[in-house]
Amino acid sequence: MTELQNAAKAAATRPRIQPAEEGDDRPLSVSARLGRLQFHQSGKFRVLQLADIQDGPKVSKDTVKLIEASLDATRPDIVIFTGNQIAGYDPAYAQTTRKRRWSAAAGISSKTASSKSSEASERFEDALERTCASVRATVEQLVRPLADRGIPWAVTFGNHDFQCGLSNAEIESICREFPGCVNPEPTGGESGLGGANSANSVGSMDSAEAAGFVQLRAESYLPNQRVFACEPGTFALPVADVDHTMSVLGLVLLDSGDYARSGGYGSPSAAALQFLAEVPKAMRAQSQEIGRSQEPAVPCMVFQHFPVQQYYQLLKPAAANAARAIEGYRNFAGKHYVLDEEKTLPGSYLGEGVSCPDADSGEFAILEQHDYFAISAGHDHRNAFVGTVPVSREMASADAQTAASPGKVGGLMMIASPTSGFGSYGPVPQKRAARLIEFDIRHPYEPRTQLLEYGELVGKPSAGKAYAYGMTSESKPESEGVDLLHRPTWWSKLLTWLRKK
């Protein structure tokens, strides 16, 4: 395929971007004007994904500029943050940080932990208060552009958020302090569609009353929106058709975990996986309450932090010295890969091994069998690709294949998004990006997507904080991720070069 053909094909898969009109003081989000997530009269619905901003209490000005420019250019219905908003290892959290969820905070020594001293306890509580204030400052800077424009937003979590010393539930609670946040409030008890964390306990999915949905607060900008709750960072949002007669699709946010005790990255909780399997049918039960749809489930797209192992299906093995070859991660280490151009869209690029969990949690099988048409993940700051893998899907009926799920039966769209921030490693600064995903009511399960790169949208970055480095030869099976505070020195680069000789 020639460069001109590649460019034409890429242009055909991109949404059309129109800037906001001056003097219009209504919410930039059309869904916010309607009070619920809903397709516009134009037949479009837009999601803006922001991945791996990963910054401390003082967020990079370039990150904020990218957010502002992306919002003004695309006018999204909702913004989804897919984890690692908080750089939990930042020096600001030195007294409360913890490397793993099961380890003690840095400010708690073994002596302090066993001490009955109220003074020691008070010192740690003071440190936690400072951490809360710092996290609050980060969130405020990230969502101020959204609040100024009246755009609702949702958040899930990654493997660095909790490292600040706060649980995901505590961070989510801070997020809900700000206008526009659609993360549902907890109701106590066990999580999942079958537990008390939903508005109603669910035994079966036969009725809307059993589906366990809750109504959002007015401060979310979506007072008429229903949301299906599971646990912090895991919930689902149905999107209605133009006339609000039925749910066309669902947006599912999934907390994909952080670290595994056995090494490597973790997986979603059992409750989250159960929720993932059940929520498409639960949404249909709720949709039948609104309209007359008789389809068995609402097709869904999931947004999460970690990619699943099956992302490697979009790659193909290559020689170590092949152009653009990248070494795999942990279980895939020792082998090199390039993007499979037959499966991925033009403009895609691979900058590091897909850093997925060692264990297959069964999530991909759930996506195959339970009416999911797409998954979008972050985590790998230097990867930006979109492709489709075949799936074996048992459809409920021939009508479901033609009417309920047009365009999704043939495969599962898999999206990898690069970092949207300037506070950690990634591609060159000009290629830090937000991702626009646009749905069309005529073919809602074949969304178009486009990267909104800083260089094209804003121009030259003003800060020198952002840095990039390669992971090709540094990915080792025993590693548990990138040391985000380490920049390769000239000496380490020399040693790497000598090893290749």
Coordinates of C-alpha atoms in Angstrom, one line a residue:
M1 CA 0.0 0.0 0.0
T2 CA 1.4 3.4 -1.0
E3 CA 1.7 6.4 1.4
L4 CA -1.2 8.1 -0.4
Q5 CA -3.4 5.0 0.0
N6 CA -2.4 4.8 3.6
A7 CA -3.3 8.4 4.2
A8 CA -6.7 8.0 2.4
K9 CA -7.5 4.9 4.5
A10 CA -6.5 6.7 7.7
A11 CA -8.7 9.7 6.9
A12 CA -11.7 7.5 6.3
T13 CA -11.4 6.1 9.8
R14 CA -11.1 9.5 11.5
P15 CA -14.0 11.5 12.9
R16 CA -14.6 14.9 11.6
I17 CA -13.5 17.5 14.1
Q18 CA -15.3 20.9 14.3
P19 CA -14.2 23.6 16.8
A20 CA -16.7 25.0 19.3
E21 CA -18.6 28.1 18.3
E22 CA -17.7 31.3 19.9
G23 CA -20.3 33.0 22.1
D24 CA -22.1 29.7 22.9
D25 CA -22.2 29.5 26.7
R26 CA -24.1 26.2 26.9
P27 CA -22.3 23.1 28.1
L28 CA -19.9 21.9 25.4
S29 CA -21.2 18.4 25.9
V30 CA -24.5 17.8 24.1
S31 CA -25.3 15.0 26.5
A32 CA -24.9 17.5 29.4
R33 CA -27.5 19.7 27.8
L34 CA -29.8 16.7 27.6
G35 CA -29.1 15.5 31.1
R36 CA -28.1 12.0 30.0
L37 CA -25.8 10.2 27.6
Q38 CA -27.6 10.1 24.3
F39 CA -26.9 10.2 20.6
H40 CA -27.3 13.7 19.1
Q41 CA -29.7 14.7 16.3
S42 CA -26.7 14.5 14.0
G43 CA -26.5 10.8 14.8
K44 CA -23.2 11.1 16.6
F45 CA -21.9 10.4 20.1
R46 CA -18.4 11.2 21.3
V47 CA -16.0 10.0 24.0
L48 CA -12.6 11.5 24.7
Q49 CA -10.1 9.2 26.4
L50 CA -7.3 10.5 28.5
A51 CA -4.7 7.9 29.5
D52 CA -1.8 7.8 31.9
I53 CA -1.6 11.5 32.8
Q54 CA 0.5 10.3 35.8
D55 CA 1.5 13.5 37.5
G56 CA 2.0 15.0 40.9
P57 CA 0.3 17.8 42.7
K58 CA 1.6 20.3 40.2
V59 CA 0.3 19.1 36.8
S60 CA 2.3 20.0 33.7
K61 CA 1.0 23.1 31.9
D62 CA 1.3 21.2 28.6
T63 CA -0.9 18.4 29.9
V64 CA -3.6 21.0 30.8
K65 CA -3.2 22.7 27.3
L66 CA -3.7 19.3 25.6
I67 CA -6.8 18.7 27.6
E68 CA -8.2 22.1 26.9
A69 CA -7.4 22.0 23.1
S70 CA -8.9 18.5 22.8
L71 CA -12.1 19.5 24.5
D72 CA -12.6 22.6 22.3
A73 CA -11.8 20.7 19.1
T74 CA -14.0 17.7 19.7
R75 CA -16.9 18.7 22.0
P76 CA -17.1 15.3 23.6
D77 CA -20.2 14.0 25.4
I78 CA -18.1 12.5 28.1
V79 CA -14.4 12.2 29.0
I80 CA -13.0 9.0 30.4
F81 CA -9.8 8.8 32.4
T82 CA -8.4 5.3 32.0
G83 CA -6.1 5.1 35.1
N84 CA -2.8 6.3 36.5
Q85 CA -4.0 9.9 36.8
I86 CA -2.0 10.1 40.1
A87 CA 1.8 9.5 40.1
G88 CA 1.7 7.7 43.5
Y89 CA 5.5 7.6 43.6
D90 CA 5.8 11.4 43.5
P91 CA 8.0 12.9 46.3
A92 CA 4.9 14.7 47.5
Y93 CA 3.6 11.4 48.8
A94 CA 6.9 10.3 50.4
Q95 CA 5.4 9.8 53.9
T96 CA 2.4 7.7 52.7
T97 CA 3.5 6.0 49.5
R98 CA 3.5 2.2 49.2
K99 CA 4.9 0.2 46.4
R100 CA 2.3 -2.5 46.6
R101 CA -1.2 -2.5 48.0
W102 CA -0.3 -5.2 50.6
S103 CA 2.8 -3.3 51.8
A104 CA 3.1 -0.7 54.6
A105 CA 3.3 2.9 53.8
A106 CA 6.8 4.4 53.6
G107 CA 6.2 6.6 56.6
I108 CA 5.3 3.6 58.8
S109 CA 8.4 1.8 60.1
S110 CA 8.1 -1.6 61.8
K111 CA 8.6 0.3 65.1
T112 CA 5.9 2.8 64.3
A113 CA 3.5 0.1 63.1
S114 CA 3.7 -1.7 66.4
S115 CA 3.7 1.4 68.6
K116 CA 0.8 2.4 70.6
S117 CA 2.0 6.0 70.6
S118 CA -0.8 8.4 69.7
E119 CA 1.9 10.8 68.6
A120 CA 3.1 8.5 65.9
S121 CA -0.4 7.8 64.8
E122 CA -1.2 11.5 64.7
R123 CA 1.9 12.2 62.5
F124 CA 0.8 9.6 60.0
E125 CA -2.8 10.9 60.0
D126 CA -1.3 14.4 59.3
A127 CA 0.7 12.9 56.4
L128 CA -2.5 11.3 55.0
E129 CA -4.2 14.6 55.2
R130 CA -1.4 16.2 53.2
T131 CA -1.7 13.4 50.7
C132 CA -5.4 13.9 50.3
A133 CA -4.8 17.6 49.7
S134 CA -2.2 16.8 47.1
V135 CA -4.4 14.3 45.3
R136 CA -7.2 16.9 45.4
A137 CA -4.9 19.4 43.8
T138 CA -4.1 17.1 41.0
V139 CA -7.7 16.2 40.3
E140 CA -8.7 19.9 40.4
Q141 CA -6.1 20.8 37.8
L142 CA -7.1 17.9 35.5
V143 CA -10.9 18.5 35.6
R144 CA -11.1 22.3 35.8
P145 CA -11.1 22.5 32.0
L146 CA -14.0 20.1 31.9
A147 CA -16.0 22.0 34.6
D148 CA -15.4 25.3 32.7
R149 CA -17.0 23.7 29.6
G150 CA -19.7 21.7 31.3
I151 CA -18.4 18.3 30.3
P152 CA -19.1 15.1 32.4
W153 CA -16.3 12.8 33.1
A154 CA -15.6 9.3 34.5
V155 CA -12.5 7.7 36.0
T156 CA -11.1 4.3 36.6
F157 CA -7.7 3.3 38.1
G158 CA -4.3 1.9 37.2
N159 CA -1.3 0.6 39.0
H160 CA 0.1 3.9 40.3
D161 CA -2.9 5.7 41.7
F162 CA -3.1 3.8 45.0
Q163 CA 0.7 4.1 45.5
C164 CA 0.1 7.6 46.9
G165 CA -1.2 5.9 50.1
L166 CA -5.0 6.3 49.4
S167 CA -7.3 3.5 48.3
N168 CA -9.1 3.7 45.0
A169 CA -12.3 4.2 47.0
E170 CA -10.8 7.2 48.7
I171 CA -9.4 8.7 45.5
E172 CA -12.8 8.2 43.9
S173 CA -14.5 10.0 46.8
I174 CA -12.2 12.9 46.2
C175 CA -13.1 12.9 42.5
R176 CA -16.8 13.1 43.3
E177 CA -16.2 16.4 45.1
F178 CA -15.8 18.0 41.7
P179 CA -18.6 18.9 39.3
G180 CA -19.1 16.6 36.3
C181 CA -17.9 13.3 37.9
V182 CA -20.2 10.5 37.0
N183 CA -18.6 7.8 39.2
P184 CA -21.5 6.4 41.4
E185 CA -21.5 6.7 45.1
P186 CA -21.0 3.5 47.1
T187 CA -24.0 2.1 49.0
G188 CA -22.0 -0.3 51.2
G189 CA -21.9 -4.1 51.3
E190 CA -20.5 -6.4 48.7
S191 CA -19.8 -5.1 45.2
G192 CA -21.2 -6.4 41.9
L193 CA -24.6 -6.5 40.2
G194 CA -25.5 -9.2 42.7
G195 CA -24.4 -7.3 45.7
A196 CA -25.5 -4.5 47.9
N197 CA -23.2 -2.0 46.2
S198 CA -25.9 -1.6 43.5
A199 CA -29.0 0.3 44.2
N200 CA -31.0 -2.9 44.1
S201 CA -29.8 -6.4 44.9
V202 CA -29.8 -8.6 41.8
G203 CA -30.8 -12.2 41.6
S204 CA -31.7 -12.4 38.0
M205 CA -31.6 -10.0 35.0
D206 CA -35.2 -10.5 34.0
S207 CA -36.4 -7.0 34.9
A208 CA -35.2 -3.5 35.2
E209 CA -36.0 -3.6 38.9
A210 CA -33.5 -6.4 39.3
A211 CA -30.8 -4.7 37.2
G212 CA -29.2 -2.7 40.1
F213 CA -29.0 0.8 38.6
V214 CA -28.7 4.1 40.4
Q215 CA -29.4 7.7 39.4
L216 CA -26.6 10.2 39.2
R217 CA -26.3 13.4 41.2
A218 CA -27.2 16.7 39.6
E219 CA -23.6 17.8 40.0
S220 CA -22.6 15.1 37.5
Y221 CA -24.2 17.2 34.7
L222 CA -26.2 14.1 33.9
P223 CA -29.1 14.1 36.4
N224 CA -31.3 11.8 34.2
Q225 CA -28.5 9.3 33.6
R226 CA -28.7 5.8 35.0
V227 CA -25.5 4.0 36.0
F228 CA -24.8 0.4 36.9
A229 CA -22.5 0.2 39.9
C230 CA -20.0 -2.5 41.0
E231 CA -17.0 -1.2 42.9
P232 CA -14.7 1.8 42.8
G233 CA -13.6 2.4 39.2
T234 CA -16.0 -0.3 37.8
F235 CA -19.4 0.7 36.6
A236 CA -21.4 1.1 33.4
L237 CA -23.2 3.8 31.6
P238 CA -25.9 3.1 29.0
V239 CA -26.2 5.5 26.0
A240 CA -29.6 6.1 24.6
D241 CA -30.7 6.6 21.0
V242 CA -31.7 10.0 19.6
D243 CA -35.3 9.8 20.8
H244 CA -34.4 8.2 24.1
T245 CA -36.5 5.1 23.4
M246 CA -33.8 2.5 24.1
S247 CA -30.2 2.0 25.0
V248 CA -28.0 1.6 21.9
L249 CA -24.7 0.8 23.6
G250 CA -23.0 0.7 26.9
L251 CA -19.8 2.3 28.2
V252 CA -18.2 0.1 30.8
L253 CA -15.3 1.3 33.0
L254 CA -13.3 -1.6 34.5
D255 CA -10.7 -1.4 37.3
S256 CA -8.2 -3.8 35.7
G257 CA -6.1 -4.2 38.9
D258 CA -2.6 -3.2 39.9
Y259 CA 0.0 -5.8 40.9
A260 CA -0.1 -9.6 41.5
R261 CA 1.6 -11.1 44.6
S262 CA 3.2 -13.7 42.3
G263 CA 4.9 -10.9 40.3
G264 CA 3.9 -8.8 37.3
Y265 CA 0.7 -6.9 36.9
G266 CA -2.7 -7.9 38.5
S267 CA -6.1 -8.6 37.2
P268 CA -9.7 -7.4 37.7
S269 CA -11.4 -8.6 40.9
A270 CA -13.8 -11.6 40.7
A271 CA -16.7 -9.2 41.3
A272 CA -15.5 -6.9 38.5
L273 CA -15.3 -9.8 36.1
Q274 CA -18.8 -11.0 37.1
F275 CA -20.1 -7.5 36.5
L276 CA -18.4 -7.4 33.1
A277 CA -20.3 -10.6 32.1
E278 CA -23.7 -9.6 33.5
V279 CA -24.0 -5.9 32.7
P280 CA -24.9 -6.1 29.0
K281 CA -28.1 -8.1 29.8
A282 CA -28.8 -5.8 32.8
M283 CA -28.7 -2.8 30.5
R284 CA -31.1 -4.5 28.2
A285 CA -33.6 -5.1 31.0
Q286 CA -33.4 -1.4 31.9
S287 CA -33.7 -0.5 28.2
Q288 CA -36.9 -2.5 27.9
E289 CA -38.4 -0.4 30.7
I290 CA -37.8 2.7 28.5
G291 CA -38.7 1.3 25.1
R292 CA -39.7 -1.9 23.3
S293 CA -36.3 -3.5 22.5
Q294 CA -36.5 -7.3 22.6
E295 CA -32.8 -7.9 22.0
P296 CA -31.1 -10.0 24.7
A297 CA -28.3 -7.6 25.6
V298 CA -26.9 -4.1 24.9
P299 CA -23.6 -4.2 23.1
C300 CA -20.8 -2.6 25.1
M301 CA -17.3 -1.1 24.9
V302 CA -15.0 -1.4 27.9
F303 CA -12.4 1.2 29.0
Q304 CA -9.6 0.1 31.4
H305 CA -6.0 0.6 32.3
F306 CA -4.2 -2.6 31.5
P307 CA -4.3 -4.2 28.0
V308 CA -5.2 -7.9 28.0
Q309 CA -2.8 -10.6 26.7
Q310 CA -4.7 -10.9 23.5
Y311 CA -3.4 -7.5 22.3
Y312 CA -0.4 -9.5 21.1
Q313 CA -2.7 -10.9 18.5
L314 CA -2.4 -7.6 16.7
L315 CA 1.3 -8.1 16.5
K316 CA 3.4 -10.5 14.5
P317 CA 6.8 -12.0 15.4
A318 CA 9.9 -10.4 13.9
A319 CA 13.7 -10.6 13.9
A320 CA 15.3 -8.7 16.7
N321 CA 17.1 -6.5 14.2
A322 CA 14.0 -5.9 12.0
A323 CA 12.8 -2.3 11.5
R324 CA 10.6 -1.1 14.4
A325 CA 10.9 -4.5 16.2
I326 CA 10.0 -4.3 19.9
E327 CA 10.8 -7.0 22.5
G328 CA 7.8 -8.5 24.3
Y329 CA 7.1 -8.1 28.0
R330 CA 7.6 -10.8 30.7
N331 CA 5.8 -13.9 29.4
F332 CA 6.5 -12.6 25.9
A333 CA 10.1 -11.5 26.6
G334 CA 12.9 -12.9 24.4
K335 CA 10.7 -12.5 21.3
H336 CA 10.4 -9.4 19.1
Y337 CA 7.3 -8.1 17.4
V338 CA 6.0 -5.5 14.9
L339 CA 2.5 -4.4 14.2
D340 CA 0.5 -6.6 11.9
E341 CA -0.5 -4.2 9.2
E342 CA -3.3 -6.5 8.0
K343 CA -5.0 -6.2 11.4
T344 CA -4.2 -2.6 12.5
L345 CA -5.2 0.7 11.1
P346 CA -2.8 3.1 9.3
G347 CA -1.1 5.5 11.7
S348 CA -0.7 2.9 14.4
Y349 CA 2.6 2.6 16.1
L350 CA 4.3 0.2 18.6
G351 CA 6.9 1.8 20.9
E352 CA 7.2 -0.8 23.7
G353 CA 6.1 -4.3 24.5
V354 CA 2.5 -4.8 25.5
S355 CA 2.7 -4.8 29.3
C356 CA -0.1 -7.1 30.2
P357 CA -0.7 -9.3 33.3
D358 CA 1.1 -12.6 33.4
A359 CA -2.1 -14.5 34.1
D360 CA -5.1 -14.6 31.8
S361 CA -8.0 -13.6 34.0
G362 CA -10.6 -14.8 31.5
E363 CA -11.6 -11.3 30.6
F364 CA -11.1 -11.8 26.9
A365 CA -13.4 -14.8 27.0
I366 CA -16.0 -12.7 28.7
L367 CA -15.7 -10.0 26.0
E368 CA -16.0 -12.6 23.3
Q369 CA -19.2 -14.2 24.7
H370 CA -21.0 -11.3 26.3
D371 CA -21.7 -8.7 23.6
Y372 CA -18.6 -6.5 23.7
F373 CA -17.5 -4.9 20.4
A374 CA -14.5 -3.0 21.6
I375 CA -11.9 -2.5 24.4
S376 CA -9.7 0.6 24.9
A377 CA -6.7 0.5 27.3
G378 CA -3.8 2.7 28.2
H379 CA -0.8 1.8 30.5
D380 CA 1.8 1.5 27.7
H381 CA 2.8 5.1 27.3
R382 CA 4.5 4.6 23.9
N383 CA 1.9 2.5 22.1
A384 CA -0.9 3.9 19.9
F385 CA -2.6 1.3 17.7
V386 CA -6.1 0.2 16.7
G387 CA -6.9 -3.2 15.3
T388 CA -9.5 -5.9 15.2
V389 CA -9.1 -9.6 16.2
P390 CA -11.5 -12.4 15.3
V391 CA -13.7 -13.7 18.1
S392 CA -15.9 -16.8 18.5
R393 CA -19.2 -15.5 19.5
E394 CA -22.5 -17.4 20.0
M395 CA -25.3 -15.1 19.0
A396 CA -28.7 -15.5 20.5
S397 CA -30.5 -15.4 17.1
A398 CA -30.1 -14.6 13.5
D399 CA -32.0 -11.4 14.1
A400 CA -29.4 -10.4 16.8
Q401 CA -26.6 -10.8 14.2
T402 CA -28.3 -8.5 11.8
A403 CA -30.1 -6.0 14.0
A404 CA -28.7 -5.9 17.4
S405 CA -25.1 -6.1 16.7
P406 CA -24.2 -4.8 13.2
G407 CA -20.5 -4.7 12.6
K408 CA -19.4 -6.4 15.8
V409 CA -19.9 -10.0 15.0
G410 CA -16.8 -10.2 12.9
G411 CA -14.4 -9.2 15.6
L412 CA -13.4 -7.2 18.7
M413 CA -11.8 -3.8 18.2
M414 CA -8.8 -3.3 20.4
I415 CA -7.4 0.1 21.1
A416 CA -4.1 1.1 22.7
S417 CA -3.7 4.8 23.6
P418 CA -0.4 6.6 24.5
T419 CA 0.0 8.9 27.5
S420 CA -1.9 12.2 27.6
G421 CA 0.5 13.6 30.2
F422 CA 3.9 15.2 30.3
G423 CA 4.9 14.0 33.8
S424 CA 6.4 10.6 32.9
Y425 CA 8.0 8.7 30.0
G426 CA 6.3 8.4 26.7
P427 CA 6.7 9.2 23.0
V428 CA 8.3 12.5 21.9
P429 CA 6.4 15.4 23.5
Q430 CA 4.7 16.4 20.2
K431 CA 3.0 12.9 20.1
R432 CA 1.5 12.9 23.6
A433 CA -2.2 12.7 22.8
A434 CA -5.8 12.3 23.8
R435 CA -8.0 9.9 21.9
L436 CA -11.4 10.7 20.3
I437 CA -13.8 7.8 19.8
E438 CA -16.9 8.7 17.8
F439 CA -20.0 6.5 17.4
D440 CA -22.5 6.8 14.5
I441 CA -26.1 5.7 15.1
R442 CA -26.1 4.1 11.6
H443 CA -23.3 1.7 12.6
P444 CA -22.9 2.2 16.4
Y445 CA -20.6 -0.8 16.9
E446 CA -18.0 0.4 14.4
P447 CA -16.7 3.5 16.1
R448 CA -14.1 5.7 14.4
T449 CA -11.2 6.9 16.4
Q450 CA -8.4 9.5 16.1
L451 CA -5.4 10.6 18.2
L452 CA -5.3 14.3 19.0
E453 CA -1.6 14.9 19.2
Y454 CA -0.1 17.8 21.0
G455 CA 2.1 18.8 18.1
E456 CA -0.9 19.1 15.7
L457 CA -3.4 20.5 18.2
V458 CA -1.3 22.9 20.3
G459 CA 2.2 23.2 18.8
K460 CA 5.5 23.1 20.4
P461 CA 5.5 22.0 24.1
S462 CA 6.6 24.7 26.5
A463 CA 8.0 22.4 29.3
G464 CA 11.2 20.4 29.2
K465 CA 9.9 17.9 31.8
A466 CA 8.6 15.3 29.3
Y467 CA 11.1 12.7 28.3
A468 CA 11.1 9.6 26.1
Y469 CA 13.1 6.5 26.1
G470 CA 13.0 3.1 24.5
M471 CA 12.2 -0.2 26.2
T472 CA 13.3 -2.5 23.5
S473 CA 16.3 -4.2 25.2
E474 CA 15.4 -3.3 28.8
S475 CA 12.3 -5.4 29.1
K476 CA 13.2 -8.4 31.3
P477 CA 11.0 -11.3 32.5
E478 CA 11.7 -10.5 36.1
S479 CA 10.8 -6.9 35.8
E480 CA 7.5 -5.6 37.1
G481 CA 7.2 -2.5 35.0
V482 CA 9.1 0.6 34.1
D483 CA 11.0 2.6 36.7
L484 CA 9.3 5.9 35.9
L485 CA 11.8 7.9 37.9
H486 CA 14.8 6.6 36.1
R487 CA 16.2 8.1 32.9
P488 CA 18.9 6.1 31.1
T489 CA 22.4 7.6 31.6
W490 CA 25.0 7.7 28.9
W491 CA 26.8 4.9 30.7
S492 CA 23.7 2.6 30.7
K493 CA 23.2 3.4 27.0
L494 CA 26.8 2.5 26.3
L495 CA 26.4 -0.8 28.1
T496 CA 23.3 -1.6 26.2
W497 CA 25.1 -0.9 22.9
L498 CA 28.0 -3.1 23.9
R499 CA 25.6 -6.0 24.7
K500 CA 24.2 -5.9 21.2
K501 CA 27.7 -6.3 19.7

